[in-house]
Every structure is written in C-alpha cells, then in structure tokens.
CSV table of C-alpha atoms and ligand atoms in Angstrom, one decimal:
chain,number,residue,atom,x,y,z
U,1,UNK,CA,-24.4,-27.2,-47.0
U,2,UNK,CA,-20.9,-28.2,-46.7
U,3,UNK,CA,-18.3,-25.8,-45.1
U,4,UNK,CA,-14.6,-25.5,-44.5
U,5,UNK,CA,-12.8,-24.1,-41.7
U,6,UNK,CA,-9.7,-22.9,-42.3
U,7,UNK,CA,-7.2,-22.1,-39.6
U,8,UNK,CA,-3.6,-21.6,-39.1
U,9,UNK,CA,-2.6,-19.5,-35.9
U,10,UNK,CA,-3.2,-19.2,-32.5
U,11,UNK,CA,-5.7,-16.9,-32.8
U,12,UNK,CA,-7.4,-18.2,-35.3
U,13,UNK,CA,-8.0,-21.6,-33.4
U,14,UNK,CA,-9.5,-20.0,-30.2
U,15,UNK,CA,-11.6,-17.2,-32.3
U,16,UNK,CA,-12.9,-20.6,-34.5
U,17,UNK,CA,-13.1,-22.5,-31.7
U,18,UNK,CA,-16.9,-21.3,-30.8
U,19,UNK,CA,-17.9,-21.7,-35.0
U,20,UNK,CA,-16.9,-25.1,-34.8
U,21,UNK,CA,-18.8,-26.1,-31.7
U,22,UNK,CA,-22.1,-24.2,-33.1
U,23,UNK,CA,-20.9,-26.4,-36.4
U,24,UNK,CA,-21.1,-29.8,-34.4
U,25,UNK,CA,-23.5,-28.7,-32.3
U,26,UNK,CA,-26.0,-28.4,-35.0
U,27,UNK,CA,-24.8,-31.9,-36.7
U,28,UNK,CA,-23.9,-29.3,-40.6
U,29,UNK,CA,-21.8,-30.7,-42.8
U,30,UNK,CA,-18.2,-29.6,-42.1
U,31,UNK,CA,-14.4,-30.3,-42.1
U,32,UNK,CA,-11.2,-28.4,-40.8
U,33,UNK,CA,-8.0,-27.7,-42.6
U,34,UNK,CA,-5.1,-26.8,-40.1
U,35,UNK,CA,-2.3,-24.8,-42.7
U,36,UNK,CA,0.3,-25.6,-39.6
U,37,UNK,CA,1.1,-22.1,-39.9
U,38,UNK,CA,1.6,-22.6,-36.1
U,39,UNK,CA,3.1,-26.1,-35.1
U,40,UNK,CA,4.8,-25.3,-31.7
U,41,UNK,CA,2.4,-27.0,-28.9
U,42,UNK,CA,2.4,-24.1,-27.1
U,43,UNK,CA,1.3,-21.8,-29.9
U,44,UNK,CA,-1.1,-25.1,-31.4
U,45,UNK,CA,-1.7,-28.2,-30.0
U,46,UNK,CA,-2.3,-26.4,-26.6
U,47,UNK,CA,-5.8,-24.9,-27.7
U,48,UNK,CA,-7.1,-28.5,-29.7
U,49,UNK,CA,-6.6,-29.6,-26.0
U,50,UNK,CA,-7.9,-27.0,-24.1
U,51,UNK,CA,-10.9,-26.4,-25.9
U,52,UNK,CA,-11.5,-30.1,-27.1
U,53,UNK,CA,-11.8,-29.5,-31.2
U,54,UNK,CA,-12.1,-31.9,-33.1
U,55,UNK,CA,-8.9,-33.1,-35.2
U,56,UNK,CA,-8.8,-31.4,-38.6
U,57,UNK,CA,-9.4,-33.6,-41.6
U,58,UNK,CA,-6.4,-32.5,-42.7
U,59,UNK,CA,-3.0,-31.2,-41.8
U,60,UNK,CA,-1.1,-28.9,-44.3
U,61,UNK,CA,1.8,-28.3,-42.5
U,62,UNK,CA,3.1,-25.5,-44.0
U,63,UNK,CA,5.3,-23.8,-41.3
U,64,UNK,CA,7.5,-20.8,-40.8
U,65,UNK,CA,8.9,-19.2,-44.4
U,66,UNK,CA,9.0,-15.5,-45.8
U,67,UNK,CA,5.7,-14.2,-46.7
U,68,UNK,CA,5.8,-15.9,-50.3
U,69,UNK,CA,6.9,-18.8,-49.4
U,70,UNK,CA,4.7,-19.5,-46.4
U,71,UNK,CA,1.2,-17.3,-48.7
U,72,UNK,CA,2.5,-19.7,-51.9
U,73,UNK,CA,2.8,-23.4,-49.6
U,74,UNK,CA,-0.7,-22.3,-48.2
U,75,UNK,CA,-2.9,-21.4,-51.2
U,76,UNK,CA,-1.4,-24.6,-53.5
U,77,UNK,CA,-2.3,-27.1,-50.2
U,78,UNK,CA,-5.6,-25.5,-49.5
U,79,UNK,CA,-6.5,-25.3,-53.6
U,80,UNK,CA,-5.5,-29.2,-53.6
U,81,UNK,CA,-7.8,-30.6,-50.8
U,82,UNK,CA,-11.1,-27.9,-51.9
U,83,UNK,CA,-10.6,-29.6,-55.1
U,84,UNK,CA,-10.9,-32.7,-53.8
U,85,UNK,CA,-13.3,-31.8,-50.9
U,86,UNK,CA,-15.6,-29.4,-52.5
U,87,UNK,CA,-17.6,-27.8,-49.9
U,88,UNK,CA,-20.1,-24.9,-50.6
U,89,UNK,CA,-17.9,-22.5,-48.3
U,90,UNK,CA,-15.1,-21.9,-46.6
U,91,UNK,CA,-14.6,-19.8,-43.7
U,92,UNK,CA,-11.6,-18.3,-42.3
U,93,UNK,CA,-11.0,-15.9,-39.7
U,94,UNK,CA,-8.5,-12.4,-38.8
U,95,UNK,CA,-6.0,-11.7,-40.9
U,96,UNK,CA,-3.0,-13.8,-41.0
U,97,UNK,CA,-1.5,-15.4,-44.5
U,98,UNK,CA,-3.8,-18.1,-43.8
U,99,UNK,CA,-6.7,-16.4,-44.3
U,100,UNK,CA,-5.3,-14.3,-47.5
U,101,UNK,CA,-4.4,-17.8,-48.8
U,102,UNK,CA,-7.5,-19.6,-48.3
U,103,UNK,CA,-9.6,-17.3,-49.4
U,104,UNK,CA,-8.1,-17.1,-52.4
U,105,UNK,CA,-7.9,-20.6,-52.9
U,106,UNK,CA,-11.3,-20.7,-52.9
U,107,UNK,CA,-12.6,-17.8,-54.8
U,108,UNK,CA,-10.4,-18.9,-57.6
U,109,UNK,CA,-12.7,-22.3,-57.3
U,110,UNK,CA,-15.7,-20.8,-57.3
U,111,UNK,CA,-16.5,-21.8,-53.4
U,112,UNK,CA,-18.0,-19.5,-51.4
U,113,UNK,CA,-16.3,-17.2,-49.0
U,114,UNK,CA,-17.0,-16.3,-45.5
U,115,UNK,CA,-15.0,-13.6,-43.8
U,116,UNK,CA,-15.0,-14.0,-39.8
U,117,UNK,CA,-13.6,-10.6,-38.4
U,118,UNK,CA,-14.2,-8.8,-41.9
U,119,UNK,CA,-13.3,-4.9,-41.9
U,120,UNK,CA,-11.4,-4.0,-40.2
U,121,UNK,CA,-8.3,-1.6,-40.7
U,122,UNK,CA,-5.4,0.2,-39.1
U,123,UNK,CA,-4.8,2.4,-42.3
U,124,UNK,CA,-1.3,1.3,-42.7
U,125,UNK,CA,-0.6,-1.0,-45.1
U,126,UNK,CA,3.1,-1.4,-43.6
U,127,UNK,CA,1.8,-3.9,-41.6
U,128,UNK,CA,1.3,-7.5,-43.3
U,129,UNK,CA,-1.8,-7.9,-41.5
U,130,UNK,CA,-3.8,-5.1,-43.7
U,131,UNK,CA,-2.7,-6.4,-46.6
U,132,UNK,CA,-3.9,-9.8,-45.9
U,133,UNK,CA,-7.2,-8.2,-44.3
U,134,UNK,CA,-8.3,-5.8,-47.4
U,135,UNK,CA,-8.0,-8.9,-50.1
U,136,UNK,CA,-9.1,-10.8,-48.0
U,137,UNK,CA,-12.1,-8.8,-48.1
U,138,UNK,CA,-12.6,-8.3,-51.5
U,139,UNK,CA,-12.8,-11.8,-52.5
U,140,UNK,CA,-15.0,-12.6,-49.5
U,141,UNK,CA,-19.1,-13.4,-50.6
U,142,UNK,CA,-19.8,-13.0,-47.1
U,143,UNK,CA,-18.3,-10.4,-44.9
U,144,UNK,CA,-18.9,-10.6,-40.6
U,145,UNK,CA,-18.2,-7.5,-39.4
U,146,UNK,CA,-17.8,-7.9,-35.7
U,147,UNK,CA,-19.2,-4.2,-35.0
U,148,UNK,CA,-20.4,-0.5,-36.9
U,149,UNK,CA,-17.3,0.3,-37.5
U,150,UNK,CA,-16.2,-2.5,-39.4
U,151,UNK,CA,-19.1,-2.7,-41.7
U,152,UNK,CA,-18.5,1.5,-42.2
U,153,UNK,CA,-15.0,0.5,-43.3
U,154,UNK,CA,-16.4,-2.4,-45.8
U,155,UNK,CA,-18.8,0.1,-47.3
U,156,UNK,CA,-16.5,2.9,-47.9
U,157,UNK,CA,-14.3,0.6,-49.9
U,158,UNK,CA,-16.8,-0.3,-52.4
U,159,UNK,CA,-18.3,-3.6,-51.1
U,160,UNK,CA,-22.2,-4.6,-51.4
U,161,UNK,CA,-24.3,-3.8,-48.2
U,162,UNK,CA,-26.3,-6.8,-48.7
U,163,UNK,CA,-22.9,-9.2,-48.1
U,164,UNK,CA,-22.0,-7.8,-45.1
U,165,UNK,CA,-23.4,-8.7,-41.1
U,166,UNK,CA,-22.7,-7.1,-38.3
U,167,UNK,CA,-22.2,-10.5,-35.7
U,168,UNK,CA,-20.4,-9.1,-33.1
U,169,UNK,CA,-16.8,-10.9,-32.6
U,170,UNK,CA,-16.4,-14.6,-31.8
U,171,UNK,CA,-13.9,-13.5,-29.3
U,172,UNK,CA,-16.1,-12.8,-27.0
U,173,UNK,CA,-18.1,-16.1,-28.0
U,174,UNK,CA,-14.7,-17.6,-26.6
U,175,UNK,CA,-14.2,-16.0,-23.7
U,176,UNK,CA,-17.7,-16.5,-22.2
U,177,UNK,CA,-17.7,-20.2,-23.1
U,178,UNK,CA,-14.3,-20.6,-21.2
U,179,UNK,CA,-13.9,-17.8,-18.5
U,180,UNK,CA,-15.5,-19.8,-15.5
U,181,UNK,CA,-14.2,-22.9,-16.7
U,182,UNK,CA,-10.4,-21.0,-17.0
U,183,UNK,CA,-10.8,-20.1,-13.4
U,184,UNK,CA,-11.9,-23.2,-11.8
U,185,UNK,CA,-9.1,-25.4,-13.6
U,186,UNK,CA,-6.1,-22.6,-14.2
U,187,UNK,CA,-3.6,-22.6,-11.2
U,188,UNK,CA,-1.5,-20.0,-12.9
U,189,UNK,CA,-2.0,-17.1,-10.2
U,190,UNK,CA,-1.0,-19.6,-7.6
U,191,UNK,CA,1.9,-20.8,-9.6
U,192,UNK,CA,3.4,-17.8,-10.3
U,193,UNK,CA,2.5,-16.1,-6.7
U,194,UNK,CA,0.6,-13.6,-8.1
U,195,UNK,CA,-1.9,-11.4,-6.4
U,196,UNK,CA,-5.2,-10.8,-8.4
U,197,UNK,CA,-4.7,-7.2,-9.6
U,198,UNK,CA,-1.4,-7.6,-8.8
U,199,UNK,CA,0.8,-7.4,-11.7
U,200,UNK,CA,1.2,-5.9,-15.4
U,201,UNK,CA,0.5,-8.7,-17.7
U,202,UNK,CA,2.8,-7.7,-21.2
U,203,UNK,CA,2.6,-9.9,-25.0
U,204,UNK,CA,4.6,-8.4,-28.2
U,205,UNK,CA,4.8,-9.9,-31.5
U,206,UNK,CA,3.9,-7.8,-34.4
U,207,UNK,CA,6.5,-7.7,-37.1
U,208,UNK,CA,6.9,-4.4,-37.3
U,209,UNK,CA,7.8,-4.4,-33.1
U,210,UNK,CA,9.9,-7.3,-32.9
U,211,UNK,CA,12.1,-7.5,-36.0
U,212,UNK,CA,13.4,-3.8,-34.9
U,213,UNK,CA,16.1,-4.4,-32.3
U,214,UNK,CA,15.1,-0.8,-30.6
U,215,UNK,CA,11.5,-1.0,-31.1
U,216,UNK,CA,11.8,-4.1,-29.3
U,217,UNK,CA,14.2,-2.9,-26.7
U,218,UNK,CA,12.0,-0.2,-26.2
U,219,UNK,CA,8.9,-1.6,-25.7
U,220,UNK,CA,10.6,-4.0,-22.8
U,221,UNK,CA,11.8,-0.9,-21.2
U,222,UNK,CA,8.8,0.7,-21.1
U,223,UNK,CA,6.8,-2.4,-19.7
U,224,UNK,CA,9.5,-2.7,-17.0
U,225,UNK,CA,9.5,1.3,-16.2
U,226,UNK,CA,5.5,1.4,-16.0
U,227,UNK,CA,5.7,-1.9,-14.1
U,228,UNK,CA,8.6,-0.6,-11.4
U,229,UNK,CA,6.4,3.0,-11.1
U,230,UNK,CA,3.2,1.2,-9.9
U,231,UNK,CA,5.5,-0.8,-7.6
U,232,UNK,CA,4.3,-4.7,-9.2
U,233,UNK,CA,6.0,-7.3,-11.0
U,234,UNK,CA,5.4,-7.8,-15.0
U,235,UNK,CA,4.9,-11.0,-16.6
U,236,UNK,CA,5.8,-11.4,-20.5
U,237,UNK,CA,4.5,-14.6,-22.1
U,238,UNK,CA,6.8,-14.4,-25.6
U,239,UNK,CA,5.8,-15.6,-28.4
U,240,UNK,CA,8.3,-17.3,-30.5
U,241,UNK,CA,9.4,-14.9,-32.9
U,242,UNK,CA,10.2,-12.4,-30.0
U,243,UNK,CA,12.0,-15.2,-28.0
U,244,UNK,CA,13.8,-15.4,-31.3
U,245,UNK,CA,15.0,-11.9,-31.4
U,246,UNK,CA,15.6,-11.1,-28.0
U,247,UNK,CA,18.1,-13.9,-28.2
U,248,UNK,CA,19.4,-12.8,-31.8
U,249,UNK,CA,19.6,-8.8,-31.0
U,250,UNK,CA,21.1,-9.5,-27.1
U,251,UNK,CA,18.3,-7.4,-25.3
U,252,UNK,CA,18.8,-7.7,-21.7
U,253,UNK,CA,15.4,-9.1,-20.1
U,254,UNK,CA,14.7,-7.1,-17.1
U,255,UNK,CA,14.9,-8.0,-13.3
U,256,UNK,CA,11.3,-6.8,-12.7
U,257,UNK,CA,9.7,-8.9,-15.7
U,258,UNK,CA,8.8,-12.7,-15.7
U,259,UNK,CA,9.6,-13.7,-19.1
U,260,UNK,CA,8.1,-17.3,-19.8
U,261,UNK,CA,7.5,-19.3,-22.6
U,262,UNK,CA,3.4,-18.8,-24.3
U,263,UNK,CA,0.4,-20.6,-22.0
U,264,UNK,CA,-2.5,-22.4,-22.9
U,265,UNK,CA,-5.5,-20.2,-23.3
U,266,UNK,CA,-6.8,-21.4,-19.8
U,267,UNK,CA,-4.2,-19.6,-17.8
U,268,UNK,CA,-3.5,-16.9,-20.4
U,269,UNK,CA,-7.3,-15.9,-19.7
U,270,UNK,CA,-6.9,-15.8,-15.9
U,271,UNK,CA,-3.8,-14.1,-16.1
U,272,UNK,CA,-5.5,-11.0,-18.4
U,273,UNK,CA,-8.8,-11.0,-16.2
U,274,UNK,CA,-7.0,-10.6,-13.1
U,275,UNK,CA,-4.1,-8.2,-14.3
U,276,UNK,CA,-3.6,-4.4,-13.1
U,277,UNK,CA,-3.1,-3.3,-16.5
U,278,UNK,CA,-2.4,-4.9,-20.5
U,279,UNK,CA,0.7,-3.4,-22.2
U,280,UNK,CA,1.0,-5.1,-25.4
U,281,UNK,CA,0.7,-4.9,-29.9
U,282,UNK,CA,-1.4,-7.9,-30.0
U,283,UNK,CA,-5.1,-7.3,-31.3
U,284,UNK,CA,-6.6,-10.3,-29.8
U,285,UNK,CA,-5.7,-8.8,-26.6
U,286,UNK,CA,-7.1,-5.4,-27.4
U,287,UNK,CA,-9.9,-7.2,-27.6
U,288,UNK,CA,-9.8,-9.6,-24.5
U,289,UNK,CA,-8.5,-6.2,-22.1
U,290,UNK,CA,-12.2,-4.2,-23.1
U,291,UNK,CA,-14.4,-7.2,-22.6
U,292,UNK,CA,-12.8,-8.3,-19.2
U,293,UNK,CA,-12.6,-4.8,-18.1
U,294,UNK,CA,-8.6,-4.4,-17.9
U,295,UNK,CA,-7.5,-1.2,-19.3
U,296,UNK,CA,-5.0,-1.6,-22.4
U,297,UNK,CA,-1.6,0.4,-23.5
U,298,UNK,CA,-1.3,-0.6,-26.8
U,299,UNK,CA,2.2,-0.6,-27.8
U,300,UNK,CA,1.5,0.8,-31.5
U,301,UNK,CA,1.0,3.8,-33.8
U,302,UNK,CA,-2.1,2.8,-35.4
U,303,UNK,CA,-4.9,-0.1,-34.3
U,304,UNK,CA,-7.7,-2.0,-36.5
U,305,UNK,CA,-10.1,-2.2,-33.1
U,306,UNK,CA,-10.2,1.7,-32.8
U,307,UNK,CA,-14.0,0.8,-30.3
U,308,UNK,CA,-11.9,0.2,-27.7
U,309,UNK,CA,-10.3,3.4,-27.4
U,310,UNK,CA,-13.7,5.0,-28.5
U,311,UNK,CA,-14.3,3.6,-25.1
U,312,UNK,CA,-11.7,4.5,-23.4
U,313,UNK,CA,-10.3,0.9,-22.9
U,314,UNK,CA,-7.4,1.0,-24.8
U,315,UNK,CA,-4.7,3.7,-25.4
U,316,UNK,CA,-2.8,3.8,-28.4
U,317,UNK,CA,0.7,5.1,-27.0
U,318,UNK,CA,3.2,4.4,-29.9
U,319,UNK,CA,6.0,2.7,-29.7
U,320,UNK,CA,8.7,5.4,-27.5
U,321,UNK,CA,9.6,4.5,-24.2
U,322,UNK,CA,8.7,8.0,-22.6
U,323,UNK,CA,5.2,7.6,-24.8
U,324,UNK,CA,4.4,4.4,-23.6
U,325,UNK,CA,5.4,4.7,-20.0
U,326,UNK,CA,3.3,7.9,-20.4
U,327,UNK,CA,0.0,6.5,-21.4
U,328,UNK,CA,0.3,3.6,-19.6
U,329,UNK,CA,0.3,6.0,-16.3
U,330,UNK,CA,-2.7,8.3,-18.1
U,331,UNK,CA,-4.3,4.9,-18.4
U,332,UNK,CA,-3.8,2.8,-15.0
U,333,UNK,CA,-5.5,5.8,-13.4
U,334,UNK,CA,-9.0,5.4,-15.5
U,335,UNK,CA,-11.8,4.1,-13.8
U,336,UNK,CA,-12.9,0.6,-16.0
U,337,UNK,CA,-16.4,1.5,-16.4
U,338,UNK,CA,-16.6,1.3,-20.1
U,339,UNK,CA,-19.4,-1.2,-21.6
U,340,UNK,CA,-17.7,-3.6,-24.0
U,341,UNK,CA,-18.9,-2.6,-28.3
U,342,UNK,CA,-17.5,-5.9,-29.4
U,343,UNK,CA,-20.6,-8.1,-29.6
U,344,UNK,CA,-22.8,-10.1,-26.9
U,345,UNK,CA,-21.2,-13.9,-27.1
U,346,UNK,CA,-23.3,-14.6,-30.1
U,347,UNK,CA,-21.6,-14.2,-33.0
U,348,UNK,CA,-20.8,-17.5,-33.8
U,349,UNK,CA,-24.6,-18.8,-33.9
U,350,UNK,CA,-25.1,-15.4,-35.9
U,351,UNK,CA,-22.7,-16.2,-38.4
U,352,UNK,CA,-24.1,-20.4,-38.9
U,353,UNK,CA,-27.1,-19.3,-38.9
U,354,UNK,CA,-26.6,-16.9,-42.1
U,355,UNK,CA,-24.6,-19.8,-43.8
U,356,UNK,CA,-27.5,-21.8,-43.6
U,357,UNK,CA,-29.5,-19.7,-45.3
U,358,UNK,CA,-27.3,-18.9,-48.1
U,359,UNK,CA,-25.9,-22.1,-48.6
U,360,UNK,CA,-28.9,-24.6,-47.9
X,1,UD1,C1,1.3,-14.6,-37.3
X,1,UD1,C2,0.4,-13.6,-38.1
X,1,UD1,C3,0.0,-12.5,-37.2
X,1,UD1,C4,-0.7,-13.0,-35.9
X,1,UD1,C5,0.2,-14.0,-35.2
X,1,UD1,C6,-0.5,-14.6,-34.1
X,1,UD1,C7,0.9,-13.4,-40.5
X,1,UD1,C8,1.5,-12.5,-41.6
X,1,UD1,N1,1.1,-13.1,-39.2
X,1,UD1,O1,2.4,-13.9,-36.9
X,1,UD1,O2,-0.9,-11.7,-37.9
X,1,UD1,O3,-0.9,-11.9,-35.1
X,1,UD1,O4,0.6,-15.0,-36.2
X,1,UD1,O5,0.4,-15.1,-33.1
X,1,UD1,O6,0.1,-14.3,-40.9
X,1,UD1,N2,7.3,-19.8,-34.7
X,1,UD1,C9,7.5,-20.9,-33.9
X,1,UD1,N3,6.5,-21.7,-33.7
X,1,UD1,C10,5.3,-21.6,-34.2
X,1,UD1,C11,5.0,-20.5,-35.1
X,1,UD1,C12,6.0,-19.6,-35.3
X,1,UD1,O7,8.6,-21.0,-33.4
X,1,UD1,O8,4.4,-22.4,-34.0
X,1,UD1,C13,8.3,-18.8,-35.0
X,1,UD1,C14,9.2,-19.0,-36.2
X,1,UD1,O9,10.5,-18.7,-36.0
X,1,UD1,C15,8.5,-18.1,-37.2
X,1,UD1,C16,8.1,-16.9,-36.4
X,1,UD1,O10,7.7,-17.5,-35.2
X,1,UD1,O11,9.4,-17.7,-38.3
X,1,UD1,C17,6.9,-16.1,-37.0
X,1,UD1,O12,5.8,-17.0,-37.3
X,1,UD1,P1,4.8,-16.6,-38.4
X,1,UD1,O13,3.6,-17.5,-38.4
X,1,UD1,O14,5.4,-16.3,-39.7
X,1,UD1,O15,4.3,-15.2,-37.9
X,1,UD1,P2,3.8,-14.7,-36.5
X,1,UD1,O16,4.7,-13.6,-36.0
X,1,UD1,O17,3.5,-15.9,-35.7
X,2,UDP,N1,-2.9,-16.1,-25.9
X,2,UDP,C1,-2.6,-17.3,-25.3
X,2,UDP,N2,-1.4,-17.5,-24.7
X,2,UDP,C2,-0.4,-16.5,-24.7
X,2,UDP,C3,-0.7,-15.3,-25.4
X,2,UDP,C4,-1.9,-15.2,-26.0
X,2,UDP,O1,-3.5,-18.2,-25.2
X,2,UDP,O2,0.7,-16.8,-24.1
X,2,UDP,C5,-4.2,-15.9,-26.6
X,2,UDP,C6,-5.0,-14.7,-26.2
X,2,UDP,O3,-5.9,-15.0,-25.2
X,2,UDP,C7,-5.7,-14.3,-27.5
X,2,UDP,C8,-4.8,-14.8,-28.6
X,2,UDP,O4,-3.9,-15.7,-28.0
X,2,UDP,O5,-6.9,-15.0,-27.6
X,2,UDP,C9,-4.0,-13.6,-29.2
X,2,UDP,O6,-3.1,-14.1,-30.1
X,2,UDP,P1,-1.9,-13.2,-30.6
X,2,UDP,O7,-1.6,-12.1,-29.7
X,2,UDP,O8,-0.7,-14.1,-30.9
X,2,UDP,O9,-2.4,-12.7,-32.1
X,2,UDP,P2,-3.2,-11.4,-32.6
X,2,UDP,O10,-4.5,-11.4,-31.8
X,2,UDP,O11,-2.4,-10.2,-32.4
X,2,UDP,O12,-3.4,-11.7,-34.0
C-alpha cells in the first residue's frame, strides 16, 4: 500500500498530524503533498515544528487566490505529482479547497479516496466549506465519519454503508498526544499574565463573518461586551484574513481585548484548556471547547458539529451582538459536565488500520 496525504491549512496539518505518525509509526508506504494553501509561519511552518512532521515530498505552493484560482492551481499540481507518484490512496482531511481539489485529482486518476472528517454538514451551502465537504464526499471510496451523526448524514445522501466508518475524529487524537506536552513547554499564561480560568479566549475567520464589515464588527463587540460583563480580559488570536479586514474596514479593536497575531498549537492549546469561556466561528475549536471541557458560543447561524450542542457544550448564538452576548451569558453559567461524543484518541490507528486492509 502506498498513500498520500494531502494537506493545505492549519487545520489540516494538526488534525493529519496523528495519521502521519501512526503512518511512520508502522514503517507504510507514504508521502505528503503540502498545496501551500497556508504559507505564513504562523498559520504553517509553526505546526511542522511543533509537532515534528516530517517534510512533505513535495511543496505545491499554491497560495492565496479567489476560489477558482486557488481550487484550479490545486487540482492541476496535485494531478501532476499522483501521476508521477501513483500511490494506491490519498487521504485528505476537513473541508477546505484542498481537500475538494485533491480529491478530485485523484478520483479522476483512478486512485483511491479516503475522506478524514467525512459527513458532516451545516445545511447551508452559502458557506464554501459545504460545498467543498458534500463533493468531497461523493468522490470519496472511503468515508471516516468522526461520530453517528456524520455517517446518518452520509447515508441519507445516497452513499454505500459498507464505505463508511465511524473512527471518531483525529482531533482528539491530537489533542491527547500533545495536551501534557503543551503545558509542560507553553509559557503563554505566564506571558500574557493570565489567570487559568481567567479570561475569554475569542478566534473568527469564516468567510461569511469576516468579509462583512458589520458581521465582523459585531462579533468583536459582542466578545468585548460578554468579556467586560464577567469582569475578565479577552484574547483574540486573528487569523490573517480577519487582520486583513479589520485593517481594510477601520474596526476599532477594543480596550478590553488582546488582539495578537495566531500561536503555535502548543500555546493555542493551553490557552483553550485554561479559558472561562470560547467565543468564536471556527469548527476546529468547536471541537477542541467539548473535549477540554470549556463551554463554546459559537458565533454562527448554523454548525456541521451539531454533538456538541447535543451536549450542551456549544451554543449556536448567531451572529447579532444582543444574541451573542446573550448566549454567551446562558452559556458561562452551565455546569461543564458533558461527556465528549467526538471519539476516544483513536481514530487515526482506526482509520490505518482500515487502509491496510483495503489497500494491501
Ligand atoms: C481556509 C479554509 C477554511 C478553514 C481555514 C482554516 C477554504 C475555502 N477555506 O480559510 O475552511 O477554516 O482555512 O484556517 O479552503 N492568508 C495569509 N497567510 C496564510 C494563509 C492565508 O496571509 O498563510 C490570508 C490571505 O490574505 C488570504 C486569506 O488569508 O487571502 C484567506 O486565506 P484562504 O486560505 O483563502 O482561506 P482561509 O480564510 O484561511
Ligand atoms: N489554532 C492554533 N492557533 C491559533 C488558532 C487556532 O493553533 O491561533 C488551532 C486550533 O487549536 C485548532 C485549529 O487551529 O486545532 C483550528 O483552525 P481554524 O480555526 O483556522 O480552522 P477551522 O477548524 O475552522 O477549519
């Protein structure tokens, strides 16, 4: 068996990163193409670092670009080095234009298709994301459907119950290979002078947020309102593309908010285990809030990981000031005693173990 992994984004590296060690761990057959979807060290280079991967074979480079451009650079790199390569699968992860690309590219080749974080759906096709997700999908031979709900979601759209397995999500893989490493060698808390429970810990970067200058301006005012009412300071890692508009739309950054450029994984893991509350539109973090036991306000109308609210880990309050400030203060005053439904650190050594067999 020879695999690919294909990655792109931030997420993407740290939700591989536990399929690649099981990969190496086991001495298979296997190479990484980076798409350089995300260059910047602190949304890249950082995590190769942090969580010592290897160096992928090969570097595509790609960059930023509309969603064309940056789909149609992706799938004509990735179709030229399968080519070349031929492995027996590729596997790529979430739902970015990485993954839509590279799955593609390979179906189109006849190489197999592994779906990591297959089925799931917000019902709103507004946002890239599902778009990328659903044909994703449907040219995927095998689907890993982190949890129940996924795989319902995968069956109800037509595809074979004999492709799909229910792994649990390689985020949590992650985050219990590096949680007690994070807090020995993270001095973020200190550097920051933050108390542990001590502050509202804030990310926002979905398109749909951050390209609307009062969505945007809304969600900050929100963060800062919840974070002033529970008396505590709120720190906002941004990710480039909201540095970018902030700047472009003049939105005034609040006094009460530590905006900073994005950390390494190692302190951005310390600062979500130890924060009051989450506020943010990411889905990694979703994620990250219910298995740590943080509760979440997440800043949207609709969410892919609805197990989390199921839960009651995770709020979906919109994307109004007065609606976010008001489930955020339904939601700081919930006990955290939810158990997390997003797998058991596993999944990755779930997920080899099934390519093995189907791709001896
Ligand atoms: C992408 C994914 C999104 C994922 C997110 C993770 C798609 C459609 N979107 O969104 O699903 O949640 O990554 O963070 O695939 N930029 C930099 N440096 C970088 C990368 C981006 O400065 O390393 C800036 C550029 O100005 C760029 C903008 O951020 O135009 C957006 O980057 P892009 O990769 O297009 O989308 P993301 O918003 O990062
Ligand atoms: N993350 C990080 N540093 C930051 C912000 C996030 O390391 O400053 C990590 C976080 O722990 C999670 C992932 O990045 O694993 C989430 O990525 P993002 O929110 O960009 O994407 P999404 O999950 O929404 O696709």
């Amino acid at each position: 068996m020879k695999t690919c992994v294909i990655l792109g984004t931030r997420p993407e590296i740290i939700k591989m990163a536990p399929v690649v060690r099981e990969l190496e761990k086991r001495k298979a057959d296997h190479f990484m193409i980076h798409t350089g979807q995300h260059y910047s060290y602190e949304m890249d280079r950082v995590f190769f670092e942090e969580l010592a991967l290897p160096e992928p074979r090969y570097n595509l480079n790609v960059g930023s670009g509309s969603h064309g451009t940056q789909t149609g650079s992706i799938l004509q790199g990735i179709e030229a080095v399968l080519i070349r390569e031929r492995p027996d699968v590729v596997l790529v992860q979430g739902d970015t234009n990485t993954v839509l690309a590279g799955a593609l590219a390979a179906a189109k080749l006849e190489i197999g298709v592994g779906h990591v974080e297959a089925g799931l759906r917000s019902f709103d096709r507004k946002m890239p994301e599902e778009v990328n997700r659903i044909l994703a999908d449907h040219v995927s031979d095998l689907l890993f459907a982190p949890t129940e709900v996924s795989k319902e979601n995968l069956l109800k759209e037509g595809i074979g119950e004999e492709r799909i397995f229910v792994t649990g999500n390689t985020v949590v893989d992650s985050l219990r290979q590096n949680l007690a490493i994070s807090e020995e060698r993270s001095k973020v808390l200190e550097g920051l002078h933050l108390e542990k429970g001590g502050y509202v810990l804030a990310t926002m970067h979905r398109q749909e947020n951050v390209d609307e200058p009062k969505r945007l301006g809304s969600m900050m005012t929100a963060v800062s309102r919840t974070a002033a009412r529970m008396g505590l300071p709120a720190i906002l890692p941004l990710h480039p593309r909201t540095r970018k508009n902030v700047t472009s739309f003049k939105i005034a950054l609040p006094e009460n908010m530590t905006v900073m450029d994005p950390v390494g994984y190692m302190d951005f893991i310390q600062l979500e285990a130890h924060a009051r509350l989450v506020m943010t539109d990411s889905g990694g973090l979703q994620e990250e809030a219910c298995i740590l036991g943080v509760p979440c306000v997440t800043m949207r109308d609709s969410t892919e990981r609805p197990e989390t609210v199921d839960v009651g880990a995770n709020v979906l309050a919109g994307v109004e000031e007065d609606g976010i400030v008001a489930a955020a203060k339904e939601m700081s005053s919930r006990p955290a005693d939810w158990t997390c439904p997003l797998g058991d650190g596993l999944a990755s050594v779930r997920i080899i173990d099934i390519l093995e067999k189907y791709y001896k």
